[in-house]
XYZ file of C-alpha atoms in Angstrom:
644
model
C 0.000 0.000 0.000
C 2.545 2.390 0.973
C 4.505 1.466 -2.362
C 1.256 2.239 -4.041
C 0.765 5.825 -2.540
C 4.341 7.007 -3.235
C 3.844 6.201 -6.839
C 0.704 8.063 -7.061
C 2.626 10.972 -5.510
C 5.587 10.756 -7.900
C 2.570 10.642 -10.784
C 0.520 13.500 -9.160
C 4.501 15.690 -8.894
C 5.081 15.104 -13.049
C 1.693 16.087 -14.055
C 1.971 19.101 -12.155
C 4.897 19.880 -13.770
C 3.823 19.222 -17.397
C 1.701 21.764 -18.135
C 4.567 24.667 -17.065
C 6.876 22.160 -19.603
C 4.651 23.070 -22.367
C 4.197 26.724 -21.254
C 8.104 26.926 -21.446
C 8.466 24.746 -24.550
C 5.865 27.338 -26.649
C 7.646 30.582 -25.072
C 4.723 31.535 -23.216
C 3.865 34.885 -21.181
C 4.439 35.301 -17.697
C 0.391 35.623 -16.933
C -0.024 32.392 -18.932
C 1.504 30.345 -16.131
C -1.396 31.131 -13.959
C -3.938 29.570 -15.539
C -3.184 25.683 -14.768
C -3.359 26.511 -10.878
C -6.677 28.984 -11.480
C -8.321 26.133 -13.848
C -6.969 23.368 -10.871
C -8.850 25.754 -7.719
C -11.850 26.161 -10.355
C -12.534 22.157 -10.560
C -12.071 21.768 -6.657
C -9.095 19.787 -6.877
C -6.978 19.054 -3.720
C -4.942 21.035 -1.637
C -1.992 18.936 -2.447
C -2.349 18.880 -5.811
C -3.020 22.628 -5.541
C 0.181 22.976 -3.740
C 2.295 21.071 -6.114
C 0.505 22.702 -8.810
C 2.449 26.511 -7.429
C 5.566 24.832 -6.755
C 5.648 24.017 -10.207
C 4.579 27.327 -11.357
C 7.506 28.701 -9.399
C 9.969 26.434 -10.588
C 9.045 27.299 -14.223
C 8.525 30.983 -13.634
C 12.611 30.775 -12.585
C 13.577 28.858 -15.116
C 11.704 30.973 -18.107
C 12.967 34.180 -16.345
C 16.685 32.854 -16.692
C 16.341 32.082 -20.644
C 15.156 35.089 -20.818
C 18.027 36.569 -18.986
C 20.136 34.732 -21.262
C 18.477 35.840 -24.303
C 18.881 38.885 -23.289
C 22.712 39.052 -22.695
C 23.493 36.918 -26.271
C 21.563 39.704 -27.823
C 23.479 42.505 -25.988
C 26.318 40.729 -27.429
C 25.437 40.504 -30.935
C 24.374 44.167 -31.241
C 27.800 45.175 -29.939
C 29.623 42.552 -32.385
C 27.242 43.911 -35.210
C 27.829 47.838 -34.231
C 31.850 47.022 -34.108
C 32.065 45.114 -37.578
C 29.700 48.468 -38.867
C 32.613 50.905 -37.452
C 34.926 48.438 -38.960
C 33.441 49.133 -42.101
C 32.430 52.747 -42.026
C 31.285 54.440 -44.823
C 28.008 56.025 -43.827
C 28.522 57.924 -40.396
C 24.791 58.951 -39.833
C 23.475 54.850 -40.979
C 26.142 53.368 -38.277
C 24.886 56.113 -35.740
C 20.832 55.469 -36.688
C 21.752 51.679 -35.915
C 23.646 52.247 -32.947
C 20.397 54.212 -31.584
C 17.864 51.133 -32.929
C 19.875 48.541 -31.357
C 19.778 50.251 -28.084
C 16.273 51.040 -27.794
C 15.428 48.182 -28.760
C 18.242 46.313 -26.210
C 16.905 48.460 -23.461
C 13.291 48.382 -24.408
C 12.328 52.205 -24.384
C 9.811 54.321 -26.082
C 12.772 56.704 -27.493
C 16.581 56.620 -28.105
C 18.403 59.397 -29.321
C 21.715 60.883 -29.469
C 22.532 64.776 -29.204
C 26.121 66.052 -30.202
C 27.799 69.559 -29.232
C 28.631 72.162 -31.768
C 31.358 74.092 -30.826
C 30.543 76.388 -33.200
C 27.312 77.986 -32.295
C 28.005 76.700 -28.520
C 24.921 74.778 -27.878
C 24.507 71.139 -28.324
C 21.654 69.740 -31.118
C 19.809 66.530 -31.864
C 21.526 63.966 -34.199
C 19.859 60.944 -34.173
C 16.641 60.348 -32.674
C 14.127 56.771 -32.733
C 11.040 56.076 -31.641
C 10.347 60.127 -31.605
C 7.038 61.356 -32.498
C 6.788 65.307 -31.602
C 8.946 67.480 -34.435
C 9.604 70.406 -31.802
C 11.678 67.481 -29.596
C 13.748 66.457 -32.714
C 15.073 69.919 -34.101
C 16.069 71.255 -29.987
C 18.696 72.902 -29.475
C 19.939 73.230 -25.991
C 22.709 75.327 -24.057
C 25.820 73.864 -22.826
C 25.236 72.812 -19.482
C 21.343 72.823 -19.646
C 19.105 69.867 -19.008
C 19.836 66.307 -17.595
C 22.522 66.096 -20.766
C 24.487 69.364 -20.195
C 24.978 67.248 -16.423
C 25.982 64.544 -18.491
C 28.135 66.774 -20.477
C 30.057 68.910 -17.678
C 30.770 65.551 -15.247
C 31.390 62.985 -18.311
C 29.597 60.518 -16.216
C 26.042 58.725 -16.720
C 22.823 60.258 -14.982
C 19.477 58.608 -14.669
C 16.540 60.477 -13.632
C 12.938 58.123 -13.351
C 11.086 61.323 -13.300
C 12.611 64.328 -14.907
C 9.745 66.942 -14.282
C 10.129 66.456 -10.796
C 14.156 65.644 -10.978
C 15.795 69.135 -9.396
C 19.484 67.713 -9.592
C 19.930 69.546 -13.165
C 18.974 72.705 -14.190
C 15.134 73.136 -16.072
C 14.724 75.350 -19.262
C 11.544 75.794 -20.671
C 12.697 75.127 -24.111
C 13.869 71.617 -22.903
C 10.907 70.878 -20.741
C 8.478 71.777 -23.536
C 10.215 69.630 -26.019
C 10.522 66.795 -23.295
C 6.657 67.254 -22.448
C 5.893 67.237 -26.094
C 7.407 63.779 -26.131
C 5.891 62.652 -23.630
C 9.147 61.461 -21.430
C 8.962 60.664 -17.433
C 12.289 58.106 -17.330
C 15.347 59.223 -18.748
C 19.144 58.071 -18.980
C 21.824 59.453 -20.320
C 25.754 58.763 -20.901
C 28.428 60.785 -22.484
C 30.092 60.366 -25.849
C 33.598 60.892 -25.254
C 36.941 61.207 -26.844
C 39.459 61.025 -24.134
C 38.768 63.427 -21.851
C 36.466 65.356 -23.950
C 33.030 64.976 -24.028
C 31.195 65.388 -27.531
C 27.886 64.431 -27.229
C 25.210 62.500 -25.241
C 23.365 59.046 -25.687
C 19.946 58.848 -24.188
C 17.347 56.193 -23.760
C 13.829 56.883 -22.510
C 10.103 56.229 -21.875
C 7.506 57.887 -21.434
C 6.850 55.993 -17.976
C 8.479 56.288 -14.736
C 11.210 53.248 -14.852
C 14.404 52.199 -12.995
C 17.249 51.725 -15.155
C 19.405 48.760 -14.032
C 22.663 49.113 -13.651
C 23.765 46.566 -16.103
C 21.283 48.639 -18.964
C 23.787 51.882 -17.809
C 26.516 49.911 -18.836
C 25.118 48.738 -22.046
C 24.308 52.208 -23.160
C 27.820 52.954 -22.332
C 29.141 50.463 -24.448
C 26.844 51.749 -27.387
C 28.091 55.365 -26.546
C 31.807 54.411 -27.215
C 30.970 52.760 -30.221
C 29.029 55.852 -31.329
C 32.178 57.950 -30.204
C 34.822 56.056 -32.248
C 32.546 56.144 -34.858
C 32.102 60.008 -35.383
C 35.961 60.309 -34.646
C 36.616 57.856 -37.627
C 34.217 59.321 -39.386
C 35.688 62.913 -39.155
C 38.866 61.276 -39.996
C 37.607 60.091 -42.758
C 36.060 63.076 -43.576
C 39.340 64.801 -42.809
C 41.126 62.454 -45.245
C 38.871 62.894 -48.169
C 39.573 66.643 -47.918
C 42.837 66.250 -48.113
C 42.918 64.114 -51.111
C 40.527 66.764 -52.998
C 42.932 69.122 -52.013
C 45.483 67.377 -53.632
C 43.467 67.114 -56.736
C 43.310 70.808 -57.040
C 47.044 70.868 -56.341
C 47.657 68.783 -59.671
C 45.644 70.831 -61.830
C 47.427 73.907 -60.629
C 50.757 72.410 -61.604
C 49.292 70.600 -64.690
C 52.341 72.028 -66.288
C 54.479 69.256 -64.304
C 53.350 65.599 -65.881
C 55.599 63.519 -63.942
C 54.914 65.164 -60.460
C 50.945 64.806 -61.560
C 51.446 61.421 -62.363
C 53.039 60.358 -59.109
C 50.433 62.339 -56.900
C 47.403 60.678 -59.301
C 49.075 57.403 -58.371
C 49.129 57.521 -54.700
C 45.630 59.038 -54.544
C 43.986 55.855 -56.292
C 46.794 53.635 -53.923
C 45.436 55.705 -50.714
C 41.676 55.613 -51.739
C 41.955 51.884 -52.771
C 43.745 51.057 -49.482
C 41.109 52.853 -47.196
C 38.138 50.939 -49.494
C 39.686 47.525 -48.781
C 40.356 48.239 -45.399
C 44.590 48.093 -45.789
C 46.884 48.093 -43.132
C 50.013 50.526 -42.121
C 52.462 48.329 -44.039
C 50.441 48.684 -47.403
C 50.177 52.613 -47.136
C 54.452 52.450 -46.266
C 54.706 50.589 -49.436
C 52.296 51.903 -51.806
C 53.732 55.580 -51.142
C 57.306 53.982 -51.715
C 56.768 52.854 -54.961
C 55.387 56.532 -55.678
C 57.983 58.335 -54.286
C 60.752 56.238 -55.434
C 62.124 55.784 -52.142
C 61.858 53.520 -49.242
C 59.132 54.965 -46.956
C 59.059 53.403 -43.107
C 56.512 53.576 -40.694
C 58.168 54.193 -37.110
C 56.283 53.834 -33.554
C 55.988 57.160 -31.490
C 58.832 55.944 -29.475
C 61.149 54.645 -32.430
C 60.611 58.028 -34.273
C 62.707 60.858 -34.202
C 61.586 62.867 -31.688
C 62.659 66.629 -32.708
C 61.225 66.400 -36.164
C 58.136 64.722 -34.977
C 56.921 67.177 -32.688
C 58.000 69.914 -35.773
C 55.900 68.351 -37.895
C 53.013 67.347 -35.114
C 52.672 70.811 -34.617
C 52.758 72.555 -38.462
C 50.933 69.311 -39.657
C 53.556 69.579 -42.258
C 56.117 66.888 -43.577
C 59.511 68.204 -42.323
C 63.402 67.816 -42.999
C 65.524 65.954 -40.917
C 68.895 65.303 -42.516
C 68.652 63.675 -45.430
C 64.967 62.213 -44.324
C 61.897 63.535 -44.175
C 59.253 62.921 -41.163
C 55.455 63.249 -41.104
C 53.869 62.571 -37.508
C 50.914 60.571 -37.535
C 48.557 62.313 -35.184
C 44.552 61.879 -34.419
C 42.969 63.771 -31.779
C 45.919 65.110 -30.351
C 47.430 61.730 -29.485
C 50.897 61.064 -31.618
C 50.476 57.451 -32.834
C 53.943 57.563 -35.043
C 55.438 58.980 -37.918
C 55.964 57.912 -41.742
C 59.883 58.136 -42.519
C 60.920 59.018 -46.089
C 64.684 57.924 -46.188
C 67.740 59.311 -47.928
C 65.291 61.908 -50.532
C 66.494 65.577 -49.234
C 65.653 67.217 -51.841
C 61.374 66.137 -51.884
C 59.457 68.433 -54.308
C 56.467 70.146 -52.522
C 53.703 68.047 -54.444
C 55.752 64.762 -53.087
C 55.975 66.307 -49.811
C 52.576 66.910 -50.074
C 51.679 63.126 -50.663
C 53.748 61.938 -47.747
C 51.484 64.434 -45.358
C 48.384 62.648 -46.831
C 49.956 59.401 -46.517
C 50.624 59.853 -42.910
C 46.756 61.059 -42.355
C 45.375 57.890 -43.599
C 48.111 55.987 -41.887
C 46.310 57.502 -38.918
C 42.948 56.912 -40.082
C 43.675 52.939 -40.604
C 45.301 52.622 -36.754
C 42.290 54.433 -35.227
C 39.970 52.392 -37.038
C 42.248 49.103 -36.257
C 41.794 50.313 -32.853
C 38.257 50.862 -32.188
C 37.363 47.459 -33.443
C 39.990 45.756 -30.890
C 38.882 47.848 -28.246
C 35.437 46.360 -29.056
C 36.456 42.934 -29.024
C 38.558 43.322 -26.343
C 35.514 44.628 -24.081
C 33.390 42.092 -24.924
C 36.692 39.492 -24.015
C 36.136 41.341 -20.449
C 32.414 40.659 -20.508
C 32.485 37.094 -20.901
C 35.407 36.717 -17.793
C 33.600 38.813 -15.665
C 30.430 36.645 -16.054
C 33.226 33.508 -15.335
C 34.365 35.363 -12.382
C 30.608 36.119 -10.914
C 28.873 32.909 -12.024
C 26.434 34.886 -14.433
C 26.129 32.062 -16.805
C 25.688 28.625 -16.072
C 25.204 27.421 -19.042
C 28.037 25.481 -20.554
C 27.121 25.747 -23.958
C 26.749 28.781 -24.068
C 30.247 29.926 -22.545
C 31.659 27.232 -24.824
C 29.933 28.929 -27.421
C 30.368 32.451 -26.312
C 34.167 31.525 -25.705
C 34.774 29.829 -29.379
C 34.158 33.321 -31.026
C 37.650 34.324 -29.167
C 39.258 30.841 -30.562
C 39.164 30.372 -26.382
C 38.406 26.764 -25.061
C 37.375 26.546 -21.727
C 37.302 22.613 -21.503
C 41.231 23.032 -21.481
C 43.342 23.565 -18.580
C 43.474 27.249 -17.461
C 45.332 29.325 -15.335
C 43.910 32.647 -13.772
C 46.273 35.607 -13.204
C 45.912 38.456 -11.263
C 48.220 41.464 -12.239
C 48.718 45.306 -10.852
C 51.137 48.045 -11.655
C 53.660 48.291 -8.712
C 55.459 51.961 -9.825
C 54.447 54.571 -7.378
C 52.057 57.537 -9.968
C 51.678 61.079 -9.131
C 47.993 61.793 -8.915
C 44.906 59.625 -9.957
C 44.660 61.000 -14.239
C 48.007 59.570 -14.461
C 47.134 56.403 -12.013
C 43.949 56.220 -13.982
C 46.004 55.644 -17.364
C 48.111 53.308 -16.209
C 45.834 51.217 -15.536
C 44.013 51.955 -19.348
C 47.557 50.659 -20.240
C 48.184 47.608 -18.548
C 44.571 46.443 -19.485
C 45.130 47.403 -22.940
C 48.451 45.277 -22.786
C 46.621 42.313 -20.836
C 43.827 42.393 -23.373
C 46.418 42.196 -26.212
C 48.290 39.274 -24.763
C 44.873 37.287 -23.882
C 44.052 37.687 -27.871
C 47.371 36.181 -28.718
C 47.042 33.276 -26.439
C 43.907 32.224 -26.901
C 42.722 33.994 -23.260
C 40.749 36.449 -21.874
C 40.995 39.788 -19.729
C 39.411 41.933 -18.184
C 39.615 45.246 -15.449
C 39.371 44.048 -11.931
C 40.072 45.574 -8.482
C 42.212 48.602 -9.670
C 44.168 45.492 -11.705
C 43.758 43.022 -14.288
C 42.393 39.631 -14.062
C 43.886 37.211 -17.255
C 42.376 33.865 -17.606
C 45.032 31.979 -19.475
C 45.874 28.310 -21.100
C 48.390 26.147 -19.394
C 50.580 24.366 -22.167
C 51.738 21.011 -22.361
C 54.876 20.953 -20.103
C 54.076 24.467 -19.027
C 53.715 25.364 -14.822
C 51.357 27.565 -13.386
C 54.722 29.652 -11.942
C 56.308 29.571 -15.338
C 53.021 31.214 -16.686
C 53.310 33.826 -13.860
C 56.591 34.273 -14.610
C 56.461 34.992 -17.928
C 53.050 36.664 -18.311
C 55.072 39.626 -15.359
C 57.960 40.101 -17.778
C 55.867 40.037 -20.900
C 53.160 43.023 -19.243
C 56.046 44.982 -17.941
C 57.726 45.509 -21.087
C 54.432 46.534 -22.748
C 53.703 48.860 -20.205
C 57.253 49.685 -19.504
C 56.487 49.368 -15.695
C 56.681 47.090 -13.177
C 53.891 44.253 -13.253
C 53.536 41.822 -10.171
C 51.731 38.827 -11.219
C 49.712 35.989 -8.843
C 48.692 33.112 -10.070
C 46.305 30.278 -9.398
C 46.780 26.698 -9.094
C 45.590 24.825 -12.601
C 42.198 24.700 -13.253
C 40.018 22.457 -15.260
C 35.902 22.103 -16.904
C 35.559 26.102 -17.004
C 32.188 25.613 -18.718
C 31.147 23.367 -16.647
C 32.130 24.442 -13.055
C 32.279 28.240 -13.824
C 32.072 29.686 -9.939
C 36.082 28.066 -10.191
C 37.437 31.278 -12.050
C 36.157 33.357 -8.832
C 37.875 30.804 -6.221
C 41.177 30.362 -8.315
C 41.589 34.584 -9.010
C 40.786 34.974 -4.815
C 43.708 32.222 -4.649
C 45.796 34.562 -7.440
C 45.376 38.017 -5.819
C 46.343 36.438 -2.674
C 49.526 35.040 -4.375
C 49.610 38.302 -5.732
C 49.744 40.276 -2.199
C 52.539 37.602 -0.734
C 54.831 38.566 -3.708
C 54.142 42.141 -2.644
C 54.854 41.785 0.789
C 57.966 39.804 0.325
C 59.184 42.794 -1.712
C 59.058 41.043 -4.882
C 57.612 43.624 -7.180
C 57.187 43.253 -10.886
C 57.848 39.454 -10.273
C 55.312 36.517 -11.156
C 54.115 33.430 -8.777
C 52.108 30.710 -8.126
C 50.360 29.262 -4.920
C 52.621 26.284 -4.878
C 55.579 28.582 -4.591
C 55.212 29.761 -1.083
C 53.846 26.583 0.763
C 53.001 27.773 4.621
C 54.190 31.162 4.181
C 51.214 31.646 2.283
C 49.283 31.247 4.956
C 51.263 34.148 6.866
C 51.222 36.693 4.121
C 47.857 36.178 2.324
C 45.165 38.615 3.686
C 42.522 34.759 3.371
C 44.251 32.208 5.296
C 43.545 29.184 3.642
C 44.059 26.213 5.967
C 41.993 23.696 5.239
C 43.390 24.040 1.755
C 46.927 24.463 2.915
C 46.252 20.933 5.459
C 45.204 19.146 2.494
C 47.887 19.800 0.585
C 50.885 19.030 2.797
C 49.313 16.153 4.669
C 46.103 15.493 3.065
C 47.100 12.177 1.753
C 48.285 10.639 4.732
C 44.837 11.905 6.536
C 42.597 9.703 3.949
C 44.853 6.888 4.141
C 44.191 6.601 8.261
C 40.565 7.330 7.869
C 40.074 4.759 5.179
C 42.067 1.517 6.768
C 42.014 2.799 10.463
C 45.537 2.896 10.614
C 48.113 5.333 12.770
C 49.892 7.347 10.503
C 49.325 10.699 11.612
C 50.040 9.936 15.364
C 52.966 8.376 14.555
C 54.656 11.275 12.526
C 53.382 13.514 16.114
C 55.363 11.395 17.643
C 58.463 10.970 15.206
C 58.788 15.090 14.819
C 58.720 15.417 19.065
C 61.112 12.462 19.621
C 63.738 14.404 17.236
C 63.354 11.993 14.201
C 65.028 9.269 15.769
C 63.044 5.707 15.267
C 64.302 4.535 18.814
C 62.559 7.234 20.445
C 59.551 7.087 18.427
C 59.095 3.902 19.247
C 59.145 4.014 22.882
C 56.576 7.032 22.837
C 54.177 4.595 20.938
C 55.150 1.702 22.519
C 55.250 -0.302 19.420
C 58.464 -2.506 17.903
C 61.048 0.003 15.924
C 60.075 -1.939 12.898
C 56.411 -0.821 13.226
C 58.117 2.211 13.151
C 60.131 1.875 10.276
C 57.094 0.472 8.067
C 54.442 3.447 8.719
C 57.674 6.274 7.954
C 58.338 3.911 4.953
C 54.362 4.288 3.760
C 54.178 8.162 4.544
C 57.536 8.766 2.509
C 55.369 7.175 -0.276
C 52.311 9.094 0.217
C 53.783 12.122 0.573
C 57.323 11.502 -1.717
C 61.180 10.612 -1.030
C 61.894 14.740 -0.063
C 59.499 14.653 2.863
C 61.964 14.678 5.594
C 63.878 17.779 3.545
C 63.979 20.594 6.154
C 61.367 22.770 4.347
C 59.047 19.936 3.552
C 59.731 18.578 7.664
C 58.661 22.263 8.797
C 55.533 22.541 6.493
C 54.596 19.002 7.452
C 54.430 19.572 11.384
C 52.733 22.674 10.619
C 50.240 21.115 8.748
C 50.044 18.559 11.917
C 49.258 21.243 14.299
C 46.910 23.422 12.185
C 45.307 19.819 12.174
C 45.079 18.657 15.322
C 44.322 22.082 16.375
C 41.065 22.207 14.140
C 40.110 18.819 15.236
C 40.259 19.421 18.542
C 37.586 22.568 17.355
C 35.129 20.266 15.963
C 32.994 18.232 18.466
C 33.017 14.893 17.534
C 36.296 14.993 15.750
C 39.582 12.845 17.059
């Protein structure tokens, strides 16, 4: 009978469920998961049915509100992949803008989306791009600088989010702004700058025309989107910049039409240029398409490499200058210098030529911007995906195996997580603040080449890295300091974890092996080791000392841990007997007089401990960690009640 009822319950629990499986299977909505328990009350059935009946309900409420979470974040994802590979391929700077404005009103599900940009010009700021807009008086404003929830966003260069504006007092009210704004019909409004550097440019909004609480991973999106939008308009007016100059050039050859061979040379690197910045070249194409032209070998040299008089000459004229027998045009954007093209061994350049090598250098610059914002973009969406490893986010293993393969990553291999930090002393926090943009930048670079990730963590970086064949964890520490600190020519102090294995499958590791890194990471620090790498297996007990999360258990299991299963499986005496053997001075004899047992008793448990725990046990190091490890556990079994 009993055997009867409990399969009657086990049919009454999957019958409950199956009408939430079919709910889930067909995508339902939300309200449509009441209806099985309201149809169940309206027949009169049970309580307990009833009751299993809501369990059910919110079992599959959880489980359709984490696919949707998921959704969710893939989609985040694609738009961002889809707005980079548009910037990759710019041509049409208001299309890529009207698409970065769709895909994040429609990410963030608003009424409106639009973007405002400031003319320096006429000193006011003006709508751009606007979607989902309905009132014309809201789409032509134009605003004063410092005006509204956006001139906030503009003066602090931080994001502001306001869930009623009308009654939000934080920013200063115009009535041409609140007309437009009550002509649209907006109550909810966020907003986040557009910046290049340090300058702010413009403002990305998102909105509705309800009162709303923007999440803080929805400010973050719309961040993303707004530095896409920003290195878009900044390629774009490089671009722009760049076509100038070629027309310019034009006119310059029919001036000097008189001059056929000069004419034909400046005609040929035009269509070289142009054809280079269709096809998306690279800096090494536009050195040797403007050689062949010139007749001359023309080098592209890093900021650093180039030299440095003639570069800052030319950086400031924007002119191609003399220096010795060379010639040097900087390659500048935004007033950052990025390098300089190097025509060698021509002193004597005619004006038209030297003309061409300025124009050279300006697409040069236009290429490694645009090279640039597309591996920013990948590299921020690298960071995503480790800093949903690092806080559990996604549990899905498919999906980070999927998520993971875009990057040529494979998280089923054997990893290694890093945490690094800049150990040179900085001046104030802008220049603090950059160094840190730097050694992310650098980390980011050397997770691409490696087939690992990166991302920004706790005024550091966090690198999630693959452990080769024959490789250590403290060889990959090692290595990964010296490579960092001659990116960022600083010091770089680098912890790493102990090896760790089925990423996709047992994501919350990456959080417990970067905890076991940064404390790695603080023992190299206090030991004075600075700009050195390590692993936790280099510091055995003294780990335990330095580490600000004393890990003992950890720390017990790994010195004696072995020796501690072997008793509790067969019963036998091991652990006592090392007690004794470490008090009686190592000597057998003594030993076996504590224990009261024949020396060869003696002899045969040392003999099976030196093969559970390896011939160098007795080393002085290894002795000293081992009778630590004794007392840390006897001490923590004479804690627990019940424990011998």
């Amino acid at each position: 009978m009993f055997r009867d009822q409990s399969k009657s319950a086990g049919r009454s629990e999957t019958s409950a469920e199956t009408p939430f499986l079919k709910l889930l299977a067909r995508g339902a909505s939300a309200d449509a998961y009441e209806q099985p328990v309201l149809l169940a009350r309206a027949d009169g059935t049970a309580a307990g049915r009833i009751a299993a009946l809501e369990d059910a309900k919110a079992l599959a409420l959880r489980v359709r509100s984490e696919m949707e979470g998921r959704r969710r974040r893939e989609a985040e994802l694609s738009a961002l992949f889809e707005t980079a590979h548009d910037l990759a391929g710019l041509r049409d700077l208001d299309a890529v803008l009207q698409a970065i404005v769709q895909r994040a009103r429609s990410l963030l599900s608003t009424d409106v989306a639009y973007l405002s940009l400031n003319d320096p010009a006429r000193g006011d700021t003006y709508m751009r791009v606007t979607e989902g807009s309905v009132a014309a008086r809201f789409q032509q404003l134009r605003l004063g600088m410092g005006e509204g929830l956006g001139g906030l966003v503009a003066q602090t260069a931080r994001p502001y989010v306001t869930d009623d504006y009308f009654r939000d007092d934080r920013f200063r009210h115009t009535l041409t702004i609140d007309t437009g704004v009550r002509d649209e019909g907006l109550v909810a409004i966020l907003g986040v700058p557009l910046a290049l550097g340090p300058h702010v440019i413009g403002v990305l909004f998102a909105a509705d025309r309800r009162a709303r609480v923007f999440e803080r991973q929805e400010i973050a999106l719309l961040g993303s989107f707004a530095a896409l939008a920003a290195a878009a308009i900044d390629a774009a007016n490089l671009l722009t910049e760049t076509r100038q100059t070629l027309a310019d050039l034009e006119r310059a050859n029919e001036i000097i039409g008189d001059r056929s061979g000069v004419i034909e040379r400046a005609s040929d690197v035009h269509d070289r240029l142009a054809e280079l910045v269709l096809r998306g070249g690279g800096v090494h194409d536009v050195s040797a398409a403007v050689s062949q032209v010139l007749d001359g070998t023309v080098r592209f040299a890093d900021a650093g490499a180039a030299p440095g008089d003639a570069v800052e000459v030319s950086r400031a004229e924007g002119h191609a200058v003399r220096h010795g027998d060379d010639w040097v045009a900087a390659v500048a954007a935004g007033g950052e210098l990025l390098g300089a093209l190097v025509l060698d061994g021509q002193p004597g350049l005619d004006p038209v030529d030297q003309r061409t090598l300025e124009r050279a250098a300006m697409v040069t610059s236009l290429l490694l911007l645009a090279r640039r914002s597309a591996a920013e973009a990948e590299q921020r969406v690298r960071g995503e995906l480790l800093d949903d490893l690092l806080d559990a986010r996604d549990r899905d293993p498919r999906l980070l195996r999927e998520r993971a393969a875009r990057f040529d990553a494979d998280l089923d291999s054997v990893h290694v997580v890093l945490a690094a930090r800049l150990d040179s002393p900085v001046a104030d926090a802008d220049q603090e603040a950059a160094a840190r943009r730097r050694l992310w930048s650098a980390a980011s670079h050397l997770a691409a080449t490696r087939q690992g990730l990166a991302a920004a963590r706790d005024g550091g970086t966090v690198l999630l890295l693959p452990l080769g064949r024959g490789d250590t964890a403290t060889e990959l520490a090692r290595r990964t300091a010296r490579d960092l600190g001659t990116a960022v020519h600083e010091a770089v102090t680098v912890g790493a974890s102990a090896p760790v294995r089925d990423l996709a499958a047992r994501p919350e590791t990456v959080a417990e092996a970067y905890a076991e890194g940064q404390r790695c990471l603080d023992a190299l620090r206090l030991l004075g080791r600075a700009g050195d790498g390590a692993a936790a297996e280099d510091f055995g007990f003294l780990g335990l000392l330095l580490a600000g999360s004393r890990d003992i258990p950890g720390f017990v299991e790994r010195t004696i841990g072995q020796v501690v299963t072997y008793d509790e499986k067969r019963g036998t005496d091991l652990l006592r007997t090392l007690d004794a053997y470490f008090a009686c001075g190592m000597s057998p004899a003594r030993t076996k007089d504590e224990l009261h047992v024949h020396v060869n008793t003696v002899a045969q448990r040392l003999e099976r401990v030196g093969r559970l725990l390896g011939p160098e046990w007795q080393s002085p190091a290894r002795a000293l960690e081992i009778q630590l490890a004794l007392r840390l556990h006897r001490l923590s079994s004479s804690a627990s009640p019940g424990q011998h």
